[in-house]
mmCIF file of C-alpha atoms in Angstrom:
data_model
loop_
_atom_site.group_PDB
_atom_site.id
_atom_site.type_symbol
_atom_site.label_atom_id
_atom_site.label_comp_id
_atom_site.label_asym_id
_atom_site.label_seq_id
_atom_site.Cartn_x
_atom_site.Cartn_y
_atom_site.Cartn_z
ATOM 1 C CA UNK A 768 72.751 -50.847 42.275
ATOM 2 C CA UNK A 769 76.395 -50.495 42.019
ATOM 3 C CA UNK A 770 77.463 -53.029 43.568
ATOM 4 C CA UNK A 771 75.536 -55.468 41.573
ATOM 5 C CA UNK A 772 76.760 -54.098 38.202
ATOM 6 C CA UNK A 773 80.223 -54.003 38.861
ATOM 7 C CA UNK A 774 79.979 -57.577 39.968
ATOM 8 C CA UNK A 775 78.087 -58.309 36.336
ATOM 9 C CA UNK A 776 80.850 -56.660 34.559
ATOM 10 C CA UNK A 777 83.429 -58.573 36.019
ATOM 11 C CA UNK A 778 81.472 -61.622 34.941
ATOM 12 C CA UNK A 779 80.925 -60.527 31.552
ATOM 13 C CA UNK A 780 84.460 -59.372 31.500
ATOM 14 C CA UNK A 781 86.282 -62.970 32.479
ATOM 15 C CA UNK A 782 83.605 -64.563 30.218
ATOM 16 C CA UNK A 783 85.259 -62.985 26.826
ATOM 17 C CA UNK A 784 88.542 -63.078 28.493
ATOM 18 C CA UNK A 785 88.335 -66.760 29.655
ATOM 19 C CA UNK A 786 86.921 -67.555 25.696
ATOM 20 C CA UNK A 787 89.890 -65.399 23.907
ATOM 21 C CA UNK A 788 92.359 -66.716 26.517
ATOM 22 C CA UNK A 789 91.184 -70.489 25.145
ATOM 23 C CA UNK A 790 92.484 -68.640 21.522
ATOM 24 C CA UNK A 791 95.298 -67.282 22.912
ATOM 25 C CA UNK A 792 96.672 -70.508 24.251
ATOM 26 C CA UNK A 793 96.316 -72.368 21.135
ATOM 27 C CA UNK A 794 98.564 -70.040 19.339
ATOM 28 C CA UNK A 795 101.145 -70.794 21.617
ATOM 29 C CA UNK A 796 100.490 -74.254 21.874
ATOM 30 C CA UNK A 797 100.274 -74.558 17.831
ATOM 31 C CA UNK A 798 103.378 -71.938 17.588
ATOM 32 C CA UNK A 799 101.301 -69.584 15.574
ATOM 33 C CA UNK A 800 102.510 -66.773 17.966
ATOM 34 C CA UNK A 801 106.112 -67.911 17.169
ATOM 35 C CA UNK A 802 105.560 -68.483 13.347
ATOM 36 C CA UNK A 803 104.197 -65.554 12.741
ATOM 37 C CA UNK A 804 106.768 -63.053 14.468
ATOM 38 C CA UNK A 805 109.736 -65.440 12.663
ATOM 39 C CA UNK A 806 108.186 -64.210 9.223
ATOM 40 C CA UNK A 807 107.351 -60.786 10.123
ATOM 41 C CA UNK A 808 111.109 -60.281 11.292
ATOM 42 C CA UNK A 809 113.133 -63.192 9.707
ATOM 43 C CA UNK A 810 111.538 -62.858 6.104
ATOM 44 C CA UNK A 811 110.866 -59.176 7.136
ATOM 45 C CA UNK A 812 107.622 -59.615 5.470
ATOM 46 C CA UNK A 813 105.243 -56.014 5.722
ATOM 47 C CA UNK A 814 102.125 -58.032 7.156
ATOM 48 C CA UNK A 815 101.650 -62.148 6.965
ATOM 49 C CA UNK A 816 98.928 -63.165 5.591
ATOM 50 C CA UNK A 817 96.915 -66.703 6.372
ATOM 51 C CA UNK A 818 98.327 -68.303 3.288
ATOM 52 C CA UNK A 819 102.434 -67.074 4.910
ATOM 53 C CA UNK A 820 101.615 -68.316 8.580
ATOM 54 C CA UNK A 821 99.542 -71.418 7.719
ATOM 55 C CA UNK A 822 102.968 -72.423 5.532
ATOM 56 C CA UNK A 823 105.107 -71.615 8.119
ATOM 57 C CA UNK A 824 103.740 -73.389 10.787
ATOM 58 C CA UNK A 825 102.341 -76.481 8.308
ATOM 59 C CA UNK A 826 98.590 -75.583 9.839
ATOM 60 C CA UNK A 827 95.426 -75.464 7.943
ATOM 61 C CA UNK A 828 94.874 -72.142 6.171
ATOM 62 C CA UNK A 829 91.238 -72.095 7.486
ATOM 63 C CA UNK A 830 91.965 -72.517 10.632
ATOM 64 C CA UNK A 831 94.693 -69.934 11.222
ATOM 65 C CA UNK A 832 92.318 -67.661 8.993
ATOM 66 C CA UNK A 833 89.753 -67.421 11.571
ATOM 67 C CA UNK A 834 92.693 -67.634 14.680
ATOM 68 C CA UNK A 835 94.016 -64.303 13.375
ATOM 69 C CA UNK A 836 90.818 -62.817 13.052
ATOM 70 C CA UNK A 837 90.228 -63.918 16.618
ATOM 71 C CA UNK A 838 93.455 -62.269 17.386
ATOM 72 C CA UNK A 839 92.910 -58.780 15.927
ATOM 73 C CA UNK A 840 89.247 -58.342 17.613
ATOM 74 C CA UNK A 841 90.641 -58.855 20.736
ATOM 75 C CA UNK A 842 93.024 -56.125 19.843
ATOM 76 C CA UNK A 843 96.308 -58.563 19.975
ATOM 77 C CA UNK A 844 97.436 -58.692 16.474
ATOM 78 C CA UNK A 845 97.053 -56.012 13.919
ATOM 79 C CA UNK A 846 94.901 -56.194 11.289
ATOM 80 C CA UNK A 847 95.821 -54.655 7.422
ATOM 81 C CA UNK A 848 93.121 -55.029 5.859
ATOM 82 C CA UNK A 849 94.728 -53.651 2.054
ATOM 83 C CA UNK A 850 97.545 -56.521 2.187
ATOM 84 C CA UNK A 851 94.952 -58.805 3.850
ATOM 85 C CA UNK A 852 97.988 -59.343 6.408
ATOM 86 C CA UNK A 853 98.842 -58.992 10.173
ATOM 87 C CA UNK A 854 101.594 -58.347 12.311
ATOM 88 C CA UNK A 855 102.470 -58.075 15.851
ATOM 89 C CA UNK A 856 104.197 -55.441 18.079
ATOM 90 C CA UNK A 857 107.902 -56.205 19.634
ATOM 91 C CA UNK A 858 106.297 -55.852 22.940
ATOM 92 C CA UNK A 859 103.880 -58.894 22.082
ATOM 93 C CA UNK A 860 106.537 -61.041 20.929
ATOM 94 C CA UNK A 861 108.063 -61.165 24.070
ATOM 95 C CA UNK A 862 104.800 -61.647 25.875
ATOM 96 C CA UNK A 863 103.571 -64.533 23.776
ATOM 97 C CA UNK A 864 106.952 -66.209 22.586
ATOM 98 C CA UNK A 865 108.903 -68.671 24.795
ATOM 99 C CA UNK A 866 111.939 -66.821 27.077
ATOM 100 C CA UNK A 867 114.776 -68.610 25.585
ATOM 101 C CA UNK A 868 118.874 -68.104 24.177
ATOM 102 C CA UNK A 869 118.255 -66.182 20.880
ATOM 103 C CA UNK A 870 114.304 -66.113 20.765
ATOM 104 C CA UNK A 871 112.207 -63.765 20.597
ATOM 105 C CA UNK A 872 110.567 -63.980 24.245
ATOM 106 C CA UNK A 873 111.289 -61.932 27.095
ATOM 107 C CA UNK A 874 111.767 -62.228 30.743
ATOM 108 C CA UNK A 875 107.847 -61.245 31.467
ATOM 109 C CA UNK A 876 106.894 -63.784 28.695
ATOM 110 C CA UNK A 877 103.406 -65.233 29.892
ATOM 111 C CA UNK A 878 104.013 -68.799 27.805
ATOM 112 C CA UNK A 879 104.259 -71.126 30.690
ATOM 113 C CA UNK A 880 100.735 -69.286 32.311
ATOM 114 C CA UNK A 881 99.520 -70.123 28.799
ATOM 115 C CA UNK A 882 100.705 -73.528 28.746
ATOM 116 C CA UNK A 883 99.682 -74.396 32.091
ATOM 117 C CA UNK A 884 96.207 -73.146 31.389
ATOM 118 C CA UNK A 885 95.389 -75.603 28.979
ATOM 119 C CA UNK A 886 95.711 -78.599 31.199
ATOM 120 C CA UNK A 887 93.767 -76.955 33.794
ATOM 121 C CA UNK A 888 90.907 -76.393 31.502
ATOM 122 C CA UNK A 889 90.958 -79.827 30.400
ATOM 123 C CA UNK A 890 90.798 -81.121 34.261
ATOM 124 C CA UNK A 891 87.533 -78.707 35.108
ATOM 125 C CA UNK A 892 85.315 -81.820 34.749
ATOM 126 C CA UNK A 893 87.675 -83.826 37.044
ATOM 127 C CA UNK A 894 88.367 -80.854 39.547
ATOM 128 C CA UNK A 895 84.097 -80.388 39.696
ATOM 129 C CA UNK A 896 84.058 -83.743 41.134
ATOM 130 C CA UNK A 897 86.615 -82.824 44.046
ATOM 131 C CA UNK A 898 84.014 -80.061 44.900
ATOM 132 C CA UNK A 899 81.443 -82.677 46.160
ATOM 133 C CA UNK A 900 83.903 -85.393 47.221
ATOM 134 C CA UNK A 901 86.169 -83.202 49.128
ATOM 135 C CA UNK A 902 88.801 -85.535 47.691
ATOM 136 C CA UNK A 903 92.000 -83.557 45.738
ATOM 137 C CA UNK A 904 93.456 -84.116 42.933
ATOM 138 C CA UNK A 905 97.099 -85.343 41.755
ATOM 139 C CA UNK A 906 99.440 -82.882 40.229
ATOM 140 C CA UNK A 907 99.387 -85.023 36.898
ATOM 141 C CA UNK A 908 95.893 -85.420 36.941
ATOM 142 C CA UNK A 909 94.886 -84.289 33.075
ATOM 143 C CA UNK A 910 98.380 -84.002 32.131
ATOM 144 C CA UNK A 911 98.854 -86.491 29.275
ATOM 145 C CA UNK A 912 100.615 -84.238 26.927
ATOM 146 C CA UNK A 913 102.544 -82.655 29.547
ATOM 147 C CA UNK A 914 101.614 -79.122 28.725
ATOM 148 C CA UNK A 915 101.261 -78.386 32.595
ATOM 149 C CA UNK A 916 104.392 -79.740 33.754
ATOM 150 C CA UNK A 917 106.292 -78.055 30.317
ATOM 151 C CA UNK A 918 104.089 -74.459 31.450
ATOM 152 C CA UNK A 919 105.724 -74.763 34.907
ATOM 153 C CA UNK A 920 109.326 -75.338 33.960
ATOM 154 C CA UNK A 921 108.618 -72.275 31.110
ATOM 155 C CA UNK A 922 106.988 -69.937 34.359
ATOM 156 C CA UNK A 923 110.419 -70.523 36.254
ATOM 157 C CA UNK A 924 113.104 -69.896 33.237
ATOM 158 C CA UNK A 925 113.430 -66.352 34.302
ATOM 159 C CA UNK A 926 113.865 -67.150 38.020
ATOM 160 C CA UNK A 927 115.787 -70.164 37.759
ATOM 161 C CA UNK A 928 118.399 -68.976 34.705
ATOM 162 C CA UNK A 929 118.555 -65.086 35.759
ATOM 163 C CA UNK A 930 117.848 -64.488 39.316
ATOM 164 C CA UNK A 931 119.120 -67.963 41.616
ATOM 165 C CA UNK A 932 122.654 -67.472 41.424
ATOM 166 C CA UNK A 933 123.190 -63.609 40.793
ATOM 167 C CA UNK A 934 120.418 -63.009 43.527
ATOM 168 C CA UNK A 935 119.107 -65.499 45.336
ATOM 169 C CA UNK A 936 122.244 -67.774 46.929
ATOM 170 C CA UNK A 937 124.000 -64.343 48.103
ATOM 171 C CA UNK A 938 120.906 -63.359 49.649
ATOM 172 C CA UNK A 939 120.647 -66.419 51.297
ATOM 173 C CA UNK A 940 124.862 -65.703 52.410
ATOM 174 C CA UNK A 941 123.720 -62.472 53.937
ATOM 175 C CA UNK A 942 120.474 -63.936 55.610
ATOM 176 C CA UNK A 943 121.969 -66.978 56.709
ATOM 177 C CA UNK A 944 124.306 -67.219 60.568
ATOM 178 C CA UNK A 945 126.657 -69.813 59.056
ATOM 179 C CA UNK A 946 130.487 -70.207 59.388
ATOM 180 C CA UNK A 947 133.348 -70.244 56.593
ATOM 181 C CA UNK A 948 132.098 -67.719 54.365
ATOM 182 C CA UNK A 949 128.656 -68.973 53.534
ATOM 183 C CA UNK A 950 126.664 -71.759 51.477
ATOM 184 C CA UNK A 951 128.109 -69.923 47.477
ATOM 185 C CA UNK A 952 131.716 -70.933 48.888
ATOM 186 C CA UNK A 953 130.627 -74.581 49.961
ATOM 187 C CA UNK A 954 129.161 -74.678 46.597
ATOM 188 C CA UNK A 955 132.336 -73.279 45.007
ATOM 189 C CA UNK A 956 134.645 -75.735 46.708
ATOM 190 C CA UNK A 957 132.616 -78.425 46.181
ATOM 191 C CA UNK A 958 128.879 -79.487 48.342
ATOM 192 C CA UNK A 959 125.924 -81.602 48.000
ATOM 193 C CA UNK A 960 122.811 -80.118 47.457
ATOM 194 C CA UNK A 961 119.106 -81.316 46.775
ATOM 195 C CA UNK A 962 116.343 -79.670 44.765
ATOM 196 C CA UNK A 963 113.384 -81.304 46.548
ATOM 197 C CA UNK A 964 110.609 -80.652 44.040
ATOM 198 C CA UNK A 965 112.707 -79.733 41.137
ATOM 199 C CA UNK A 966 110.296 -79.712 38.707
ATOM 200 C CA UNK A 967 111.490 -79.930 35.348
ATOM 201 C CA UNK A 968 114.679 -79.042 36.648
ATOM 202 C CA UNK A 969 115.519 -76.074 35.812
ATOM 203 C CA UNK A 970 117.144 -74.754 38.771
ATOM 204 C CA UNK A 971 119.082 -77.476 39.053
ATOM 205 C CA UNK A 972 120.480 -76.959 35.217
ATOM 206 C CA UNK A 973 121.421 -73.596 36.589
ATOM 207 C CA UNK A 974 123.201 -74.720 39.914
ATOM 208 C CA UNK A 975 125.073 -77.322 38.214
ATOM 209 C CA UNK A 976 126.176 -75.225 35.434
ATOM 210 C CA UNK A 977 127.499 -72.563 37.825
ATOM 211 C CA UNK A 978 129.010 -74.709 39.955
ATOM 212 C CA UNK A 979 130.765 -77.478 38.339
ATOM 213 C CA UNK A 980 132.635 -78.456 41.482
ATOM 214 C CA UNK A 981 129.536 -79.624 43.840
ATOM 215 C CA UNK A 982 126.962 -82.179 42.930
ATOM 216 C CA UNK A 983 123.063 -81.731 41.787
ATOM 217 C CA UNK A 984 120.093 -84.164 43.247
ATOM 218 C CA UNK A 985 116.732 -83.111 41.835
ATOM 219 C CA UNK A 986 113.908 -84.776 43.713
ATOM 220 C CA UNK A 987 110.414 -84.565 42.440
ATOM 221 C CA UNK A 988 107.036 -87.267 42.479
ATOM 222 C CA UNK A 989 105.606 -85.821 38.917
ATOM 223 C CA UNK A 990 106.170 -88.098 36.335
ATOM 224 C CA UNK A 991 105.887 -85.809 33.560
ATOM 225 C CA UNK A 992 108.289 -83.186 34.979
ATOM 226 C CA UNK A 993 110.823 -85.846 35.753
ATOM 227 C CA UNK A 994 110.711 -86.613 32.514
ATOM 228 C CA UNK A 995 111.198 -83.040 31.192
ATOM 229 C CA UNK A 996 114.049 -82.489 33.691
ATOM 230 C CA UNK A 997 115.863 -85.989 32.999
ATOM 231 C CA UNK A 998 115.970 -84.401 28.913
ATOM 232 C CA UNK A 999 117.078 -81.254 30.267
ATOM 233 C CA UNK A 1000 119.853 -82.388 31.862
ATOM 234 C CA UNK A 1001 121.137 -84.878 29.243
ATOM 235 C CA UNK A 1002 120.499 -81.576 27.167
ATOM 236 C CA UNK A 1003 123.342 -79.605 28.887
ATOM 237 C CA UNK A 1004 125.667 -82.701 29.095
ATOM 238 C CA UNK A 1005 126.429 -82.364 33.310
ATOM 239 C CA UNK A 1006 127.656 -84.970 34.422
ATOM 240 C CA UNK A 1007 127.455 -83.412 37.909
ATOM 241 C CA UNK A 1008 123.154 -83.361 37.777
ATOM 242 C CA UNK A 1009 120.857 -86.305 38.565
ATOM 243 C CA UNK A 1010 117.537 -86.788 38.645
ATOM 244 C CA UNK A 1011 115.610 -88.814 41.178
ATOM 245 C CA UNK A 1012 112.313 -89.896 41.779
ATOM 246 C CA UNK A 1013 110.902 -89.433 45.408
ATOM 247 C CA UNK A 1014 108.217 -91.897 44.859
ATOM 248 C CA UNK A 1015 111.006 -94.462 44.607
ATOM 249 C CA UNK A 1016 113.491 -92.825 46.006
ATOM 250 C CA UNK A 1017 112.644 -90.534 48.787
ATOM 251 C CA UNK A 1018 114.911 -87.645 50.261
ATOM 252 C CA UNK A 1019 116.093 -88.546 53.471
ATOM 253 C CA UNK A 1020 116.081 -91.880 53.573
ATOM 254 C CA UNK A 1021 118.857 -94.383 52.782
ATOM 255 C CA UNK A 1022 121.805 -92.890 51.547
ATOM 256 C CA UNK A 1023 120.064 -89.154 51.559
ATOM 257 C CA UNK A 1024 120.400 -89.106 55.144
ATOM 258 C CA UNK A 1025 122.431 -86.695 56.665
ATOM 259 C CA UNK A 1026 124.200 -85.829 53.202
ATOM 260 C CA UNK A 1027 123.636 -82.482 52.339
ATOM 261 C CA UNK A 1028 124.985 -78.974 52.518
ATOM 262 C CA UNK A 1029 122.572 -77.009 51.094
ATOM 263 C CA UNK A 1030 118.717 -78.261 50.094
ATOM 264 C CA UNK A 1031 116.836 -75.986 47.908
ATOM 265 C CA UNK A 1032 112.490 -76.297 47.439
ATOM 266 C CA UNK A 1033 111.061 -73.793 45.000
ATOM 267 C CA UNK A 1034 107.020 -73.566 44.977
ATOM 268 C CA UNK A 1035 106.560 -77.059 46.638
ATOM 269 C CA UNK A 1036 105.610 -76.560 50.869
ATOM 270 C CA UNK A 1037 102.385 -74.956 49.669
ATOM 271 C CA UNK A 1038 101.459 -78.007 46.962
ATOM 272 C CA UNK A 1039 102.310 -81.348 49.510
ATOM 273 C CA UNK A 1040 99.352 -82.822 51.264
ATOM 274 C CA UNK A 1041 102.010 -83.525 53.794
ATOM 275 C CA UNK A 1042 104.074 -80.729 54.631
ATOM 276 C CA UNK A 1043 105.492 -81.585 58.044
ATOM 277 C CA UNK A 1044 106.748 -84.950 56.323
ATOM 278 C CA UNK A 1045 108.533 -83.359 53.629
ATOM 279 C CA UNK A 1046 109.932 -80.955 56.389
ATOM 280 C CA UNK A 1047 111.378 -84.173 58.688
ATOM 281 C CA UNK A 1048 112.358 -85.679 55.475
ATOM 282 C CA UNK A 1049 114.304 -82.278 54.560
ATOM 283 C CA UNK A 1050 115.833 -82.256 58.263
ATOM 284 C CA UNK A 1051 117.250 -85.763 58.060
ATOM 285 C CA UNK A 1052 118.814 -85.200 54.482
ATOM 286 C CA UNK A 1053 121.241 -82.445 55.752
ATOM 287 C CA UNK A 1054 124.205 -82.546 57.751
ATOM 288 C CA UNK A 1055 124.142 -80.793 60.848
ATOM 289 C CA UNK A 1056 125.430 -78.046 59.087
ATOM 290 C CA UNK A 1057 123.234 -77.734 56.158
ATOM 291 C CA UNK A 1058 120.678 -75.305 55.086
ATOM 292 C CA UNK A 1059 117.189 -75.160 53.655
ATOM 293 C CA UNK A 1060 116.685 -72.348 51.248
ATOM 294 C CA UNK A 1061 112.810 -72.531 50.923
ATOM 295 C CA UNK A 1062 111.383 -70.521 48.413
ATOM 296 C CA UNK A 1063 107.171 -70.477 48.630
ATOM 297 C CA UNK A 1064 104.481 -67.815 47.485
ATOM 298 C CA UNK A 1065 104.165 -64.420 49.738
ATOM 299 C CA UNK A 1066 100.962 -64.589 51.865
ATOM 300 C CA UNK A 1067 98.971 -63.370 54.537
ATOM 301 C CA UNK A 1068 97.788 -64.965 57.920
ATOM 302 C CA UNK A 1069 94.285 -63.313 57.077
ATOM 303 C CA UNK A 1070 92.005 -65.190 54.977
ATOM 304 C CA UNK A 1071 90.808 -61.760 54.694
ATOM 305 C CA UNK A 1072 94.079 -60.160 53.873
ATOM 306 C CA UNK A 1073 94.347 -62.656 51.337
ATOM 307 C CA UNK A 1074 91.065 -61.805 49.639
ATOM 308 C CA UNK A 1075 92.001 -58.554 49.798
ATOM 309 C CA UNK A 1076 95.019 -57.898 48.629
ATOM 310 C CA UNK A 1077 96.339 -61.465 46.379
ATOM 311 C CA UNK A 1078 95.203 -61.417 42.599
ATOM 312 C CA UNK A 1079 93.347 -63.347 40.939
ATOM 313 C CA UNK A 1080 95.654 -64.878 38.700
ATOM 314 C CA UNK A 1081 97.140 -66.624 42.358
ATOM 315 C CA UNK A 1082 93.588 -67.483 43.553
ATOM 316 C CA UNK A 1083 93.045 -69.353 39.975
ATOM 317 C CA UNK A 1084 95.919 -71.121 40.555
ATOM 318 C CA UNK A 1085 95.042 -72.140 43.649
ATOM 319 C CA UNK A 1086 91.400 -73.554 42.981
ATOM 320 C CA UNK A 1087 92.482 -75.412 39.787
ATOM 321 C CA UNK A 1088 95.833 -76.829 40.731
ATOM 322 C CA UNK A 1089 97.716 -75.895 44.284
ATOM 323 C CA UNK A 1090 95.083 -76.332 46.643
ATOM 324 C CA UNK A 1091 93.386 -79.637 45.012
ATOM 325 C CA UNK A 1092 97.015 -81.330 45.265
ATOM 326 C CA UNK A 1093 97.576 -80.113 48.711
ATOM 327 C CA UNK A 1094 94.178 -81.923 49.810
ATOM 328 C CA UNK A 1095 95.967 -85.284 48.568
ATOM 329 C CA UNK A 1096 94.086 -87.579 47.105
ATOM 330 C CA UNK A 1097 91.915 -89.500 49.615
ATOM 331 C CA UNK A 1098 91.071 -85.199 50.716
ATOM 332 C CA UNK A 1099 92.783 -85.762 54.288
ATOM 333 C CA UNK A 1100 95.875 -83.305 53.351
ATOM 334 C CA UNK A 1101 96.991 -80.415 54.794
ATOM 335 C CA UNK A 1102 95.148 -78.020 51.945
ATOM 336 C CA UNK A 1103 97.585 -75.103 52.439
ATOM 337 C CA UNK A 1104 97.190 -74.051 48.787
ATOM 338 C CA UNK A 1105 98.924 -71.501 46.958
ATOM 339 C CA UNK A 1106 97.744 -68.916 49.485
ATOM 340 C CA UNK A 1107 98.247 -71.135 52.387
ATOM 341 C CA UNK A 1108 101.551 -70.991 53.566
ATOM 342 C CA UNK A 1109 102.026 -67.741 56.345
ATOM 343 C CA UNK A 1110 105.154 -66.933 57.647
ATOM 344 C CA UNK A 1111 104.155 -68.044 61.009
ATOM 345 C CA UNK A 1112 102.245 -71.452 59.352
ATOM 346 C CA UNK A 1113 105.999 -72.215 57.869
ATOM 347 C CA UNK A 1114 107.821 -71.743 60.711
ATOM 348 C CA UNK A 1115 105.654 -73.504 62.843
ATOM 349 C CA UNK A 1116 105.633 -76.658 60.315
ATOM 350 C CA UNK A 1117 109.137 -76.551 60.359
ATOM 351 C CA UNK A 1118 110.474 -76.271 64.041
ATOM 352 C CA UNK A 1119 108.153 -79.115 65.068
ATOM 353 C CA UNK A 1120 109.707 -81.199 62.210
ATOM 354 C CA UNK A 1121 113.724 -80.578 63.772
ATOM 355 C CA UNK A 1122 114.807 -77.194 62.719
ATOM 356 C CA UNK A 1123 116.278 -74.977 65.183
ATOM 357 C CA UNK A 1124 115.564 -71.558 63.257
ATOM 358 C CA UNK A 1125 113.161 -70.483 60.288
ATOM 359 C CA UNK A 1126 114.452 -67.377 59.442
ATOM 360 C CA UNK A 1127 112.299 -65.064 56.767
ATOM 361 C CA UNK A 1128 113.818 -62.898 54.181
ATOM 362 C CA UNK A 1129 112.661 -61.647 50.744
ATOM 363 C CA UNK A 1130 114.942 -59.635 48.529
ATOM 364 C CA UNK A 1131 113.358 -57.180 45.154
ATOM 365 C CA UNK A 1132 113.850 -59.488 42.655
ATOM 366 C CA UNK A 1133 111.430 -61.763 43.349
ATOM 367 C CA UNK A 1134 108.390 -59.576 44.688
ATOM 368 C CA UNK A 1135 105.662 -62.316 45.214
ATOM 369 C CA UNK A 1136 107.600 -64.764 46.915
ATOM 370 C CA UNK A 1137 108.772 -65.239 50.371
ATOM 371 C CA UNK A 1138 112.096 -67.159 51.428
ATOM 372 C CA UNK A 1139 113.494 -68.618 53.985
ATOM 373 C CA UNK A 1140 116.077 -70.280 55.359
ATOM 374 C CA UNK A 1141 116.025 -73.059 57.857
ATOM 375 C CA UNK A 1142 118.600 -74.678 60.276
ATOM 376 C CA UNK A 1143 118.714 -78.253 61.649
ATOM 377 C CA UNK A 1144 118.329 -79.144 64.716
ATOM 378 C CA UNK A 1145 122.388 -79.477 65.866
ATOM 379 C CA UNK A 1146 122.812 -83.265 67.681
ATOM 380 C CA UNK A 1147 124.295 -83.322 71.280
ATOM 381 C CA UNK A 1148 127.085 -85.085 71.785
ATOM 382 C CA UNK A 1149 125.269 -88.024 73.690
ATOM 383 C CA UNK A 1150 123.372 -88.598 70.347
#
């Protein structure tokens, strides 16, 4: 019936897809992608041929051989087959090429997707395990090379450098009931603020830079994106960025109590094992004037809903990496995953953890996500 076919295609359809995706991934990972569209456009060579890319890129001409012809089957590169060359549309580059100053990459590049998906193939034996153990798996689990943690930080360049402070931190102004002209002019004349789960640190980078007058903790547990976001900010020189690690170090405890203006989490709630801990921990790191400006993936309170109407791009992410880290290791976590987190689930995690208010907003910019910002408890006097 029709039912059953459809559901055939769609296997047959992410079988060659999930094969050519494999190919796709190695070009970026082996720069062919990058290498290629420098001598189509730099050289402003007609068509490349094997012999030009495998120079370029110092690969084995037999190997890239039989990548490209990979490529042009799939109907991704273009094959000419008088010059015995290939080339590749603009619109490709900046699919396939990192978003960066001066490359060729744009804002809807899919490189960090790419990246990430070649550390979550490699931890499909590992991951099969958790299905009969009902134990999860750490965020670094499979990440020797660091292509995960390097695929995240490359997902988040367009948010982090193009959209945080344009769009984000005056959205949060207009969302947010606080006095003396809101969080941007704290920032401006010089506040604290904590990127719990900073990642490799990029929004941090991009706070720092824009405010040179306030200081920049990034918080995270992953070794391999501390390590990325330690380079990054030795990169830009800013001396008003540090990098911390929570393992060691843990936000709001010690001197990270009660310090901060303004704490900012970007993709984390739905990844922790132990939500309502980092929540208390969050509380106790602001003042009693600070702010949470929590950042997680837009969701529904329906499983169904969910099913229904998230793609499966999220769901994949979810299986393979989101929902195995939010089980925690020993499996006794809070297994939100990246569908997980409802408005109501947040706000309810949050307000028995000390804040007063969970307030909800979302602005255009930043269609699949759902923010929010959160108040502290205020101490009475007698306290």
């Amino acid at each position: 019936g029709k039912p059953g076919k459809k559901a055939c295609e769609a296997v047959m359809h992410a079988l060659e897809g999930g094969f050519v995706c494999n190919i796709v991934a190695l070009g970026v990972k082996v720069g062919l992608f990058e290498g290629l569209w420098k001598c189509q456009s730099g050289v402003s060579m007609e068509s490349v041929t094997p012999d030009d890319l495998s120079a370029a890129t110092g690969t084995d001409r037999r190997l890239v051989r039989e990548w490209l012809g990979c490529m042009a089957s799939a109907n991704i590169l273009e094959h000419h087959p008088e010059s015995g060359g290939f080339t590749m549309c603009q619109q490709l580059a900046e699919l396939v090429c990192e978003y960066r100053k001066n490359g060729a990459g744009g804002a809807s590049s899919v490189v960090g997707v790419l990246k990430t998906h070649v550390t979550l193939a490699h931890r499909l034996p590992r991951l099969a395990e958790c299905f009969y153990t009902g134990r999860g798996l750490d965020y670094d689990a499979g990440d020797e090379e660091g292509d995960l943690a390097n695929g995240i930080r490359a997902m988040h360049v367009p948010v982090f450098r193009d959209l945080a402070v344009p769009h984000l931190l005056p959205a949060l102004d207009r969302h947010c009931p606080t006095v003396g002209g809101g969080v941007t002019q704290i920032l401006e004349a010089g506040g604290v603020v904590a990127d719990v789960g900073c990642g490799a640190g990029g929004l941090v980078v991009a706070l720092a830079r824009a405010y040179p007058k306030s200081t920049f903790a990034g918080f995270d547990m992953s070794q391999r994106a501390l390590e990325e976001a330690a380079a990054c900010v030795e990169r830009e020189g800013l001396g008003n960025a540090t990098v911390i690690d929570a393992a060691v170090e843990p936000i709001g405890h010690g001197r990270h109590v009660g310090t901060y203006d303004l704490v900012v989490s970007y993709d984390l709630l739905h990844d922790c094992a132990d939500p309502a801990l980092v929540a208390r921990s969050v509380c106790r790191a602001l003042k009693p004037s600070g702010v949470w400006l929590l950042v997680d993936i837009a969701c529904h309170e329906s499983y169904a809903d969910n099913v229904a109407k998230i793609d499966p791009l999220t769901w994949s992410y979810s299986v393979q990496l989101c929902l195995p880290s939010s089980m925690g290791n020993d499996g006794q976590g809070a297994a939100l995953g990246t569908v997980g987190l409802s408005i109501p689930r947040a706000q309810a995690i949050l307000t028995s953890q000390g804040f007063r208010e969970v307030l909800p907003f979302t602005i255009p910019q930043l269609p699949g996500n759902q923010c929010y910002v959160a108040l502290p408890e205020v101490p009475s006097e007698s306290e």
